[in-house]
Structure formats: structure tokens, C-alpha cells
Amino acid sequence: MGSSSSKAMPLPSIRRLPMYLRFLKQLNNRGRQVVSCTYIARELSVVSTQVRKDFAITGIVGKPKVGYDVPALVSAIEKFLGWNGSRDAFVVGVGGLGSALMGYEGFTEYGLNIVAGFDIDPAKVGQPMHGKMVHPLERLPEMVSHTKVLIGIITVPAKAAQEVARLMVGSGIRAIWNYAPVALEVPDSVVVENMNLSASLAVLSSRLEEVLGRHHRQRD
Ligand code: NAD
């Protein structure tokens, strides 16, 4: 769904890991100890060799004819994704999208803990949003330095995004999750993941067109 500045990482494999993790956690909760790639592939409608390759990037290997130890696989994937602990994050731009992200509790399952928001709107600063304080933007450097927060989420209008990114980088933020539709310029030491909803929507709508086209052809 997003695009990334990362070049060496096998991004399609990384994007599939959360799907496996969700499924493996369900198996784990049901007390299942061992699972094979074939079983996972069948249940998740993916190719078995792909599953094996995807797991390999986490460093875990299965036992031939036995499969994978489920709890070990869950741990390996969580460790690889950095979801085995919890990382704090700041949101900049507490509008429609920013406030929704601040209120979404599901991120904690993925090791992301949004601790505060920042905005320039005097009506929003000093007010809690979903129980988290919204600070004035100018306090960002001081807050990053105090808290050592490494992740910044950008949900400001496109025209303000680069300036916010510059402020984040200057403050010590090392990873930016960018929801604004703009290509950010940051130093190589900072990771940016663009949350490109239009790319995902393009896939949805083109597939709808394809399906509708097929229906038309079947009717003709
Ligand atoms: P919004 O107008 O509701 O909220 C933007 C917020 O950013 C406001 O609270 C505003 O005061 C604040 N802001 C403006 N300039 C700022 C700055 N320099 N520093 C700090 N805060 C600043 O907008 P939205 O709908 O939440 O969208 C936010 C961003 O996310 C936009 O770039 C938009 O294109 C993108 N986006 C939104 C959606 C969505 O569903 N709403 C979906 C995809 C992408």
C-alpha cells in the first residue's frame, strides 16, 4: 500500500508478514504447536514456496516434514518487524486523519504507541485528543529530545508536509510515516514510508473495472 525509500529489503515479503502473524497468533491461541508452509499457504490462499521464502527473511527455518514451531515463528516475525516491544510515536497534524490515528487502539498490537499530537491550530493545542495531549508544533524538538521518540507520523496538508518533515528530522525523529501526498526529502539516515492510499485505491478500482468487464463479456 505504501512505498518506501528502502532498497535492499524484500518489501513484498515484509508486507505479507503481518497477515501470517495474525493467522499464526490465532493458531497459537488455539494451542497449535507446529504448522507447515503447505497448511498456511492453503488457509491464506498463497503459494507454499512463497510462504517459505517470506519466513526465511526473519531468519527462521522449518524442520523438513515437520514444519515450524508456531510460538517460535510468532516470536521471529515480531522480532523481525520490531513488534516485540513497543515504540512510541508522535502525530503531527491532528485533523480528520491524525485524530483518527490517535484514537486507533489497534496499533499497540503492532508495537506502535502514539503518545501525543502536535498542531498549529490554537483551538486544538492544549486539548486532549483520545486521551493524548495535543502540543503546539514548536514544542516538537524539545519533546523529541526529552522522550527520545523516534517515529513521527505526518498528517498535515500536503503543502506543510516537507516543512514538518524537516522539523522532525532536525529534532531527532528517525522514521517518518507519511500520510501526506507528497514525496519528502530527508537524509539517508531517516526512513520514510509513504502511506499512499491513492495507490491502493487504484488497485481496487482497476480490479473492479476488470471484474465488471468480465461480467459484461459473460453477458454478451
Ligand atoms: P485536516 O485538514 O483535517 O487536518 C490537517 C491538520 O493539520 C489540521 O489540524 C491543521 O491544523 C494541521 N496543520 C496544518 N498545518 C500544520 C503544520 N504546519 N504543522 C502542524 N499541524 C498543521 O486534513 P486530513 O483530512 O486529516 O488530512 C491530513 C493529510 O493526510 C493530508 O495531507 C491529506 O491529503 C492526507 N490524507 C488524508 C486522508 C483522509 O482520509 N482524511 C486520506 C489520505 C491522506
mmCIF file of C-alpha atoms in Angstrom, residues 17 19-29 32 35 40 55 70 73-74 77:
data_model
loop_
_atom_site.group_PDB
_atom_site.id
_atom_site.type_symbol
_atom_site.label_atom_id
_atom_site.label_comp_id
_atom_site.label_asym_id
_atom_site.label_seq_id
_atom_site.Cartn_x
_atom_site.Cartn_y
_atom_site.Cartn_z
ATOM 1 C CA LEU A 17 4.352 -10.807 7.318
ATOM 2 C CA MET A 19 -1.000 -11.405 7.506
ATOM 3 C CA TYR A 20 0.985 -14.506 8.572
ATOM 4 C CA LEU A 21 1.431 -13.118 12.051
ATOM 5 C CA ARG A 22 -2.307 -12.588 12.547
ATOM 6 C CA PHE A 23 -3.006 -16.140 11.397
ATOM 7 C CA LEU A 24 -0.180 -17.683 13.457
ATOM 8 C CA LYS A 25 -1.382 -15.893 16.583
ATOM 9 C CA GLN A 26 -4.814 -17.447 16.070
ATOM 10 C CA LEU A 27 -3.177 -20.887 15.780
ATOM 11 C CA ASN A 28 -1.095 -20.144 18.857
ATOM 12 C CA ASN A 29 -4.203 -19.169 20.842
ATOM 13 C CA ARG A 32 -1.331 -25.477 17.979
ATOM 14 C CA VAL A 35 2.468 -25.774 11.355
ATOM 15 C CA ILE A 40 -0.526 -21.829 5.880
ATOM 16 C CA PHE A 55 9.614 -16.711 6.630
ATOM 17 C CA VAL A 70 4.300 -21.858 15.977
ATOM 18 C CA LEU A 73 7.603 -18.372 14.329
ATOM 19 C CA VAL A 74 5.418 -15.745 16.011
ATOM 20 C CA ILE A 77 8.257 -12.422 12.879
#
